[in-house]
Amino acid sequence: MTVDTDFAEDDDAAAGTPPRASSPGAPSLGAPPPPPAAAAVFGPALDEARAFAGMLATRGVEWGLIGPHEVPRLWDRHLLNCAVVADLIGSRYRTLVDIGSGAGLPGIVLAMMRPELTVTLLEPMERRCRFLSGCVAELGLANASVLRGRAEDATLRADVATARAVAPLDRLAELAVRVVRPGGLVLAIKGQTADAELRKARPVLRRIGARGAKVVRAGQGKVDPATTVVRFFAT
């Protein structure tokens, strides 16, 4: 696998080199404090999650990766929403690719939660890749790397593919099966449209040979609301 971390300048990189963020465990300027559920969900990764929240609330907003109106709900809507997806990834899996990683949701969060996983953050946009690389370095995530590219062009084959707010399920399914091995797991984080998207995507899922496609809820009893995920397996 070729990991592109020495990014050339282009129009999308006009923001320049990202500023340094606080180290893990330090107070996160601009980020709301974690809610009580965060300690139970993140466990030993809570300090990293606090530092990442600070990066999202400052640099993430400045670079346009998240909207400023999202900052007050960073924990409930974004960080916790992604963290509980780790519950759906069995211990036998060793590699994960996060398609269209963007601000690192869920890829960076899952790398924190599951340090035994090798996580590839697959992202086509230069500025987002710079943001992701800065976060990975500052958080000390030795198990995560950034690969600039698109799923349709990638040559990697991971055990698990994740995606959040990338594309409708019928399109996403075709992208995901390109980057997972045969029998690999695909987890698409969706919201209220999950059931409707799954119904619409059934013809595509049959065509690509996907197995066991269903809507599941991650984090029930841990977060409210639970995270809605469409899960299926590649063939």
Tab-separated table of N, CA and C in Angstrom, residues 27-165:
chain	number	residue	atom	x	y	z
A	27	PRO	N	-6.358	20.582	27.874
A	27	PRO	CA	-7.665	21.200	27.656
A	27	PRO	C	-7.869	21.532	26.188
A	28	SER	N	-9.090	21.326	25.677
A	28	SER	CA	-9.397	21.540	24.269
A	28	SER	C	-10.082	22.884	24.100
A	29	LEU	N	-9.354	23.864	23.587
A	29	LEU	CA	-9.910	25.192	23.409
A	29	LEU	C	-11.002	25.153	22.347
A	30	GLY	N	-12.134	25.729	22.658
A	30	GLY	CA	-13.219	25.800	21.700
A	30	GLY	C	-14.149	24.619	21.706
A	31	ALA	N	-13.768	23.503	22.255
A	31	ALA	CA	-14.602	22.310	22.251
A	31	ALA	C	-15.430	22.247	23.522
A	32	PRO	N	-16.671	21.766	23.439
A	32	PRO	CA	-17.459	21.580	24.649
A	32	PRO	C	-16.880	20.444	25.481
A	33	PRO	N	-17.139	20.441	26.775
A	33	PRO	CA	-16.642	19.344	27.603
A	33	PRO	C	-17.363	18.047	27.256
A	34	PRO	N	-16.728	16.909	27.467
A	34	PRO	CA	-17.386	15.637	27.155
A	34	PRO	C	-18.561	15.378	28.095
A	35	PRO	N	-19.640	14.812	27.607
A	35	PRO	CA	-20.766	14.459	28.467
A	35	PRO	C	-20.416	13.242	29.315
A	36	PRO	N	-21.220	12.942	30.330
A	36	PRO	CA	-20.922	11.799	31.198
A	36	PRO	C	-20.753	10.483	30.445
A	37	ALA	N	-21.505	10.277	29.369
A	37	ALA	CA	-21.416	9.009	28.635
A	37	ALA	C	-20.058	8.811	27.982
A	38	ALA	N	-19.315	9.879	27.750
A	38	ALA	CA	-18.062	9.768	27.013
A	38	ALA	C	-17.031	8.911	27.738
A	39	ALA	N	-16.972	9.024	29.055
A	39	ALA	CA	-15.979	8.251	29.806
A	39	ALA	C	-16.223	6.762	29.644
A	40	ALA	N	-17.490	6.338	29.694
A	40	ALA	CA	-17.814	4.921	29.568
A	40	ALA	C	-17.579	4.421	28.146
A	41	VAL	N	-17.894	5.253	27.154
A	41	VAL	CA	-17.759	4.825	25.762
A	41	VAL	C	-16.300	4.805	25.325
A	42	PHE	N	-15.561	5.871	25.619
A	42	PHE	CA	-14.186	5.972	25.144
A	42	PHE	C	-13.192	5.255	26.051
A	43	GLY	N	-13.493	5.139	27.333
A	43	GLY	CA	-12.571	4.462	28.232
A	43	GLY	C	-11.200	5.097	28.212
A	44	PRO	N	-10.130	4.289	28.026
A	44	PRO	CA	-8.772	4.845	28.046
A	44	PRO	C	-8.474	5.787	26.887
A	45	ALA	N	-9.331	5.833	25.879
A	45	ALA	CA	-9.117	6.736	24.743
A	45	ALA	C	-9.751	8.106	24.961
A	46	LEU	N	-10.269	8.382	26.155
A	46	LEU	CA	-10.983	9.643	26.375
A	46	LEU	C	-10.077	10.858	26.203
A	47	ASP	N	-8.840	10.794	26.672
A	47	ASP	CA	-7.944	11.944	26.512
A	47	ASP	C	-7.695	12.241	25.035
A	48	GLU	N	-7.507	11.202	24.239
A	48	GLU	CA	-7.328	11.409	22.799
A	48	GLU	C	-8.590	12.010	22.191
A	49	ALA	N	-9.747	11.526	22.628
A	49	ALA	CA	-11.007	12.053	22.105
A	49	ALA	C	-11.181	13.527	22.451
A	50	ARG	N	-10.790	13.921	23.656
A	50	ARG	CA	-10.868	15.336	24.048
A	50	ARG	C	-9.959	16.187	23.162
A	51	ALA	N	-8.750	15.692	22.907
A	51	ALA	CA	-7.824	16.444	22.048
A	51	ALA	C	-8.363	16.544	20.624
A	52	PHE	N	-8.924	15.467	20.116
A	52	PHE	CA	-9.487	15.474	18.770
A	52	PHE	C	-10.685	16.420	18.684
A	53	ALA	N	-11.493	16.447	19.737
A	53	ALA	CA	-12.615	17.396	19.776
A	53	ALA	C	-12.103	18.823	19.643
A	54	GLY	N	-10.985	19.127	20.290
A	54	GLY	CA	-10.396	20.458	20.180
A	54	GLY	C	-9.936	20.771	18.769
A	55	MET	N	-9.370	19.782	18.093
A	55	MET	CA	-8.938	19.974	16.710
A	55	MET	C	-10.124	20.230	15.793
A	56	LEU	N	-11.193	19.475	15.985
A	56	LEU	CA	-12.393	19.660	15.165
A	56	LEU	C	-13.023	21.026	15.412
A	57	ALA	N	-13.063	21.437	16.681
A	57	ALA	CA	-13.739	22.684	17.042
A	57	ALA	C	-12.970	23.921	16.595
A	58	THR	N	-11.693	23.790	16.378
A	58	THR	CA	-10.880	24.938	15.967
A	58	THR	C	-10.471	24.809	14.506
A	59	ARG	N	-9.465	24.021	14.240
A	59	ARG	CA	-8.965	23.865	12.880
A	59	ARG	C	-10.021	23.271	11.946
A	60	GLY	N	-10.795	22.329	12.434
A	60	GLY	CA	-11.828	21.729	11.591
A	60	GLY	C	-12.841	22.741	11.096
A	61	VAL	N	-13.193	23.688	11.964
A	61	VAL	CA	-14.120	24.753	11.567
A	61	VAL	C	-13.427	25.739	10.643
A	62	GLU	N	-12.200	26.148	11.003
A	62	GLU	CA	-11.468	27.129	10.208
A	62	GLU	C	-11.240	26.644	8.773
A	63	TRP	N	-11.021	25.360	8.622
A	63	TRP	CA	-10.746	24.800	7.305
A	63	TRP	C	-12.012	24.322	6.604
A	64	GLY	N	-13.161	24.513	7.209
A	64	GLY	CA	-14.420	24.181	6.569
A	64	GLY	C	-14.756	22.705	6.546
A	65	LEU	N	-14.139	21.904	7.426
A	65	LEU	CA	-14.449	20.483	7.465
A	65	LEU	C	-15.730	20.191	8.240
A	66	ILE	N	-16.033	21.028	9.217
A	66	ILE	CA	-17.316	20.949	9.904
A	66	ILE	C	-17.845	22.375	10.060
A	67	GLY	N	-19.152	22.504	10.165
A	67	GLY	CA	-19.748	23.818	10.336
A	67	GLY	C	-19.664	24.280	11.780
A	68	PRO	N	-19.583	25.580	12.018
A	68	PRO	CA	-19.489	26.072	13.394
A	68	PRO	C	-20.699	25.698	14.254
A	69	HIS	N	-21.856	25.515	13.611
A	69	HIS	CA	-23.044	25.122	14.369
A	69	HIS	C	-22.944	23.695	14.899
A	70	GLU	N	-21.966	22.924	14.382
A	70	GLU	CA	-21.789	21.547	14.851
A	70	GLU	C	-20.961	21.474	16.127
A	71	VAL	N	-20.253	22.531	16.471
A	71	VAL	CA	-19.349	22.477	17.621
A	71	VAL	C	-20.074	22.137	18.929
A	72	PRO	N	-21.218	22.760	19.252
A	72	PRO	CA	-21.874	22.417	20.516
A	72	PRO	C	-22.314	20.964	20.616
A	73	ARG	N	-22.485	20.298	19.457
A	73	ARG	CA	-22.927	18.905	19.499
A	73	ARG	C	-21.866	17.944	18.968
A	74	LEU	N	-20.599	18.346	19.101
A	74	LEU	CA	-19.515	17.491	18.637
A	74	LEU	C	-19.543	16.112	19.281
A	75	TRP	N	-19.792	16.071	20.568
A	75	TRP	CA	-19.741	14.791	21.274
A	75	TRP	C	-20.911	13.894	20.905
A	76	ASP	N	-22.126	14.374	21.114
A	76	ASP	CA	-23.291	13.516	20.918
A	76	ASP	C	-23.510	13.149	19.458
A	77	ARG	N	-23.375	14.121	18.570
A	77	ARG	CA	-23.719	13.897	17.162
A	77	ARG	C	-22.580	13.281	16.361
A	78	HIS	N	-21.348	13.482	16.797
A	78	HIS	CA	-20.210	13.074	15.987
A	78	HIS	C	-19.299	12.062	16.689
A	79	LEU	N	-18.670	12.457	17.785
A	79	LEU	CA	-17.668	11.591	18.395
A	79	LEU	C	-18.275	10.320	18.997
A	80	LEU	N	-19.288	10.470	19.830
A	80	LEU	CA	-19.922	9.288	20.408
A	80	LEU	C	-20.641	8.473	19.345
A	81	ASN	N	-21.266	9.157	18.411
A	81	ASN	CA	-21.964	8.498	17.311
A	81	ASN	C	-21.039	7.564	16.547
A	82	CYS	N	-19.784	7.979	16.372
A	82	CYS	CA	-18.804	7.154	15.669
A	82	CYS	C	-18.166	6.105	16.579
A	83	ALA	N	-17.911	6.472	17.815
A	83	ALA	CA	-17.174	5.578	18.713
A	83	ALA	C	-17.887	4.254	18.929
A	84	VAL	N	-19.219	4.271	19.042
A	84	VAL	CA	-19.939	3.029	19.326
A	84	VAL	C	-19.946	2.071	18.147
A	85	VAL	N	-19.566	2.537	16.960
A	85	VAL	CA	-19.465	1.644	15.805
A	85	VAL	C	-18.387	0.588	16.041
A	86	ALA	N	-17.432	0.886	16.911
A	86	ALA	CA	-16.391	-0.096	17.255
A	86	ALA	C	-17.003	-1.386	17.794
A	87	ASP	N	-18.182	-1.289	18.391
A	87	ASP	CA	-18.845	-2.487	18.928
A	87	ASP	C	-19.221	-3.476	17.831
A	88	LEU	N	-19.336	-3.006	16.601
A	88	LEU	CA	-19.754	-3.867	15.485
A	88	LEU	C	-18.585	-4.532	14.781
A	89	ILE	N	-17.359	-4.232	15.200
A	89	ILE	CA	-16.162	-4.745	14.538
A	89	ILE	C	-15.563	-5.851	15.398
A	90	GLY	N	-15.687	-7.071	14.941
A	90	GLY	CA	-15.204	-8.218	15.707
A	90	GLY	C	-13.695	-8.235	15.862
A	91	SER	N	-13.234	-8.990	16.833
A	91	SER	CA	-11.801	-9.033	17.151
A	91	SER	C	-10.975	-9.709	16.067
A	92	ARG	N	-11.620	-10.467	15.178
A	92	ARG	CA	-10.855	-11.155	14.129
A	92	ARG	C	-10.393	-10.209	13.028
A	93	TYR	N	-10.989	-9.024	12.949
A	93	TYR	CA	-10.626	-8.074	11.895
A	93	TYR	C	-9.356	-7.324	12.282
A	94	ARG	N	-8.509	-7.081	11.284
A	94	ARG	CA	-7.218	-6.462	11.562
A	94	ARG	C	-6.965	-5.176	10.766
A	95	THR	N	-7.666	-4.982	9.657
A	95	THR	CA	-7.441	-3.796	8.831
A	95	THR	C	-8.767	-3.130	8.510
A	96	LEU	N	-8.754	-1.795	8.435
A	96	LEU	CA	-9.968	-1.026	8.183
A	96	LEU	C	-9.639	0.141	7.270
A	97	VAL	N	-10.515	0.409	6.313
A	97	VAL	CA	-10.394	1.601	5.471
A	97	VAL	C	-11.631	2.453	5.688
A	98	ASP	N	-11.412	3.730	5.941
A	98	ASP	CA	-12.500	4.693	6.122
A	98	ASP	C	-12.642	5.478	4.829
A	99	ILE	N	-13.735	5.232	4.096
A	99	ILE	CA	-13.936	5.815	2.769
A	99	ILE	C	-14.391	7.265	2.899
A	100	GLY	N	-13.722	8.157	2.162
A	100	GLY	CA	-14.084	9.572	2.222
A	100	GLY	C	-13.981	10.106	3.628
A	101	SER	N	-12.825	9.920	4.246
A	101	SER	CA	-12.675	10.128	5.694
A	101	SER	C	-12.958	11.546	6.144
A	102	GLY	N	-12.737	12.535	5.285
A	102	GLY	CA	-13.124	13.913	5.606
A	102	GLY	C	-12.458	14.454	6.849
A	103	ALA	N	-13.231	14.655	7.890
A	103	ALA	CA	-12.714	15.164	9.158
A	103	ALA	C	-12.259	14.042	10.090
A	104	GLY	N	-12.220	12.814	9.594
A	104	GLY	CA	-11.779	11.692	10.425
A	104	GLY	C	-12.895	11.024	11.195
A	105	LEU	N	-14.120	11.198	10.710
A	105	LEU	CA	-15.292	10.610	11.352
A	105	LEU	C	-15.909	9.580	10.406
A	106	PRO	N	-15.811	8.298	10.697
A	106	PRO	CA	-15.392	7.710	11.970
A	106	PRO	C	-13.947	7.243	12.047
A	107	GLY	N	-13.140	7.395	10.975
A	107	GLY	CA	-11.851	6.729	10.920
A	107	GLY	C	-10.915	7.012	12.074
A	108	ILE	N	-10.687	8.280	12.399
A	108	ILE	CA	-9.778	8.613	13.501
A	108	ILE	C	-10.342	8.122	14.822
A	109	VAL	N	-11.643	8.259	15.005
A	109	VAL	CA	-12.258	7.790	16.251
A	109	VAL	C	-12.079	6.290	16.407
A	110	LEU	N	-12.277	5.523	15.347
A	110	LEU	CA	-12.115	4.071	15.437
A	110	LEU	C	-10.654	3.683	15.652
A	111	ALA	N	-9.727	4.451	15.098
A	111	ALA	CA	-8.310	4.188	15.362
A	111	ALA	C	-7.984	4.386	16.836
A	112	MET	N	-8.597	5.380	17.464
A	112	MET	CA	-8.425	5.570	18.912
A	112	MET	C	-9.003	4.397	19.695
A	113	MET	N	-10.216	3.998	19.311
A	113	MET	CA	-10.941	2.989	20.053
A	113	MET	C	-10.322	1.602	19.923
A	114	ARG	N	-9.753	1.325	18.753
A	114	ARG	CA	-9.257	-0.027	18.467
A	114	ARG	C	-7.806	0.040	17.999
A	115	PRO	N	-6.871	0.222	18.930
A	115	PRO	CA	-5.466	0.390	18.533
A	115	PRO	C	-4.872	-0.835	17.850
A	116	GLU	N	-5.530	-1.994	17.955
A	116	GLU	CA	-5.021	-3.193	17.282
A	116	GLU	C	-5.368	-3.212	15.797
A	117	LEU	N	-6.280	-2.322	15.371
A	117	LEU	CA	-6.650	-2.225	13.964
A	117	LEU	C	-5.672	-1.318	13.215
A	118	THR	N	-5.312	-1.707	11.999
A	118	THR	CA	-4.574	-0.830	11.109
A	118	THR	C	-5.601	-0.073	10.275
A	119	VAL	N	-5.655	1.246	10.448
A	119	VAL	CA	-6.709	2.070	9.853
A	119	VAL	C	-6.129	2.948	8.751
A	120	THR	N	-6.729	2.876	7.567
A	120	THR	CA	-6.371	3.747	6.451
A	120	THR	C	-7.475	4.769	6.254
A	121	LEU	N	-7.119	6.036	6.293
A	121	LEU	CA	-8.055	7.135	6.075
A	121	LEU	C	-7.980	7.516	4.603
A	122	LEU	N	-8.949	7.085	3.819
A	122	LEU	CA	-8.955	7.277	2.379
A	122	LEU	C	-9.751	8.526	2.039
A	123	GLU	N	-9.075	9.508	1.476
A	123	GLU	CA	-9.702	10.817	1.247
A	123	GLU	C	-9.114	11.444	-0.021
A	124	PRO	N	-9.953	11.900	-0.966
A	124	PRO	CA	-9.420	12.457	-2.211
A	124	PRO	C	-8.987	13.916	-2.147
A	125	MET	N	-9.463	14.690	-1.162
A	125	MET	CA	-9.223	16.131	-1.172
A	125	MET	C	-7.970	16.501	-0.387
A	126	GLU	N	-7.147	17.339	-1.006
A	126	GLU	CA	-5.847	17.725	-0.440
A	126	GLU	C	-5.957	18.333	0.951
A	127	ARG	N	-6.802	19.320	1.123
A	127	ARG	CA	-6.896	20.008	2.402
A	127	ARG	C	-7.338	19.061	3.507
A	128	ARG	N	-8.288	18.196	3.191
A	128	ARG	CA	-8.740	17.237	4.195
A	128	ARG	C	-7.628	16.255	4.553
A	129	CYS	N	-6.838	15.860	3.556
A	129	CYS	CA	-5.711	14.975	3.842
A	129	CYS	C	-4.706	15.640	4.775
A	130	ARG	N	-4.467	16.927	4.581
A	130	ARG	CA	-3.547	17.643	5.474
A	130	ARG	C	-4.109	17.690	6.900
A	131	PHE	N	-5.384	17.954	7.003
A	131	PHE	CA	-6.012	17.954	8.325
A	131	PHE	C	-5.871	16.580	8.983
A	132	LEU	N	-6.199	15.539	8.260
A	132	LEU	CA	-6.122	14.185	8.811
A	132	LEU	C	-4.702	13.836	9.222
A	133	SER	N	-3.726	14.165	8.385
A	133	SER	CA	-2.327	13.850	8.708
A	133	SER	C	-1.874	14.575	9.965
A	134	GLY	N	-2.290	15.845	10.107
A	134	GLY	CA	-1.944	16.583	11.317
A	134	GLY	C	-2.551	15.964	12.550
A	135	CYS	N	-3.807	15.551	12.458
A	135	CYS	CA	-4.476	14.928	13.608
A	135	CYS	C	-3.815	13.607	13.978
A	136	VAL	N	-3.532	12.780	12.988
A	136	VAL	CA	-2.904	11.487	13.247
A	136	VAL	C	-1.562	11.681	13.950
A	137	ALA	N	-0.772	12.635	13.468
A	137	ALA	CA	0.542	12.880	14.066
A	137	ALA	C	0.426	13.412	15.485
A	138	GLU	N	-0.443	14.382	15.688
A	138	GLU	CA	-0.548	15.013	17.005
A	138	GLU	C	-1.190	14.101	18.045
A	139	LEU	N	-2.060	13.226	17.602
A	139	LEU	CA	-2.673	12.265	18.521
A	139	LEU	C	-1.788	11.050	18.755
A	140	GLY	N	-0.732	10.910	17.968
A	140	GLY	CA	0.170	9.770	18.128
A	140	GLY	C	-0.465	8.446	17.747
A	141	LEU	N	-1.303	8.461	16.719
A	141	LEU	CA	-2.007	7.248	16.307
A	141	LEU	C	-1.118	6.436	15.360
A	142	ALA	N	-0.303	5.574	15.939
A	142	ALA	CA	0.638	4.783	15.146
A	142	ALA	C	-0.069	3.787	14.238
A	143	ASN	N	-1.324	3.491	14.521
A	143	ASN	CA	-2.081	2.509	13.728
A	143	ASN	C	-2.888	3.140	12.602
A	144	ALA	N	-2.760	4.445	12.384
A	144	ALA	CA	-3.543	5.134	11.355
A	144	ALA	C	-2.625	5.811	10.348
A	145	SER	N	-3.049	5.820	9.088
A	145	SER	CA	-2.316	6.506	8.029
A	145	SER	C	-3.318	7.103	7.058
A	146	VAL	N	-2.842	8.059	6.253
A	146	VAL	CA	-3.683	8.775	5.304
A	146	VAL	C	-3.299	8.375	3.891
A	147	LEU	N	-4.292	8.034	3.096
A	147	LEU	CA	-4.075	7.703	1.699
A	147	LEU	C	-4.933	8.628	0.854
A	148	ARG	N	-4.282	9.458	0.054
A	148	ARG	CA	-5.049	10.355	-0.799
A	148	ARG	C	-5.510	9.606	-2.047
A	149	GLY	N	-6.813	9.561	-2.263
A	149	GLY	CA	-7.349	8.878	-3.428
A	149	GLY	C	-8.833	8.610	-3.272
A	150	ARG	N	-9.390	7.987	-4.300
A	150	ARG	CA	-10.807	7.644	-4.324
A	150	ARG	C	-10.969	6.132	-4.234
A	151	ALA	N	-12.090	5.711	-3.672
A	151	ALA	CA	-12.326	4.286	-3.505
A	151	ALA	C	-12.323	3.560	-4.842
A	152	GLU	N	-12.850	4.209	-5.887
A	152	GLU	CA	-12.924	3.546	-7.179
A	152	GLU	C	-11.563	3.342	-7.818
A	153	ASP	N	-10.535	4.039	-7.323
A	153	ASP	CA	-9.186	3.908	-7.873
A	153	ASP	C	-8.227	3.180	-6.941
A	154	ALA	N	-8.628	2.945	-5.696
A	154	ALA	CA	-7.723	2.376	-4.705
A	154	ALA	C	-7.448	0.906	-4.988
A	155	THR	N	-6.252	0.453	-4.607
A	155	THR	CA	-5.871	-0.945	-4.793
A	155	THR	C	-5.815	-1.705	-3.476
A	156	LEU	N	-6.050	-1.046	-2.346
A	156	LEU	CA	-5.990	-1.737	-1.076
A	156	LEU	C	-7.208	-2.635	-0.894
A	157	ARG	N	-7.064	-3.655	-0.049
A	157	ARG	CA	-8.159	-4.550	0.302
A	157	ARG	C	-8.123	-4.768	1.809
A	158	ALA	N	-9.066	-4.172	2.510
A	158	ALA	CA	-9.102	-4.224	3.976
A	158	ALA	C	-10.143	-5.243	4.441
A	159	ASP	N	-10.084	-5.562	5.726
A	159	ASP	CA	-11.081	-6.454	6.324
A	159	ASP	C	-12.414	-5.750	6.515
A	160	VAL	N	-12.354	-4.431	6.798
A	160	VAL	CA	-13.558	-3.652	7.114
A	160	VAL	C	-13.509	-2.344	6.345
A	161	ALA	N	-14.649	-1.912	5.818
A	161	ALA	CA	-14.783	-0.568	5.238
A	161	ALA	C	-15.863	0.178	6.001
A	162	THR	N	-15.583	1.427	6.357
A	162	THR	CA	-16.566	2.284	7.005
A	162	THR	C	-16.783	3.531	6.155
A	163	ALA	N	-17.932	4.152	6.349
A	163	ALA	CA	-18.223	5.401	5.648
A	163	ALA	C	-19.317	6.129	6.398
A	164	ARG	N	-19.245	7.453	6.352
A	164	ARG	CA	-20.253	8.296	6.999
A	164	ARG	C	-20.472	9.530	6.122
A	165	ALA	N	-21.706	9.738	5.714
A	165	ALA	CA	-22.070	10.916	4.921
A	165	ALA	C	-21.239	11.034	3.649
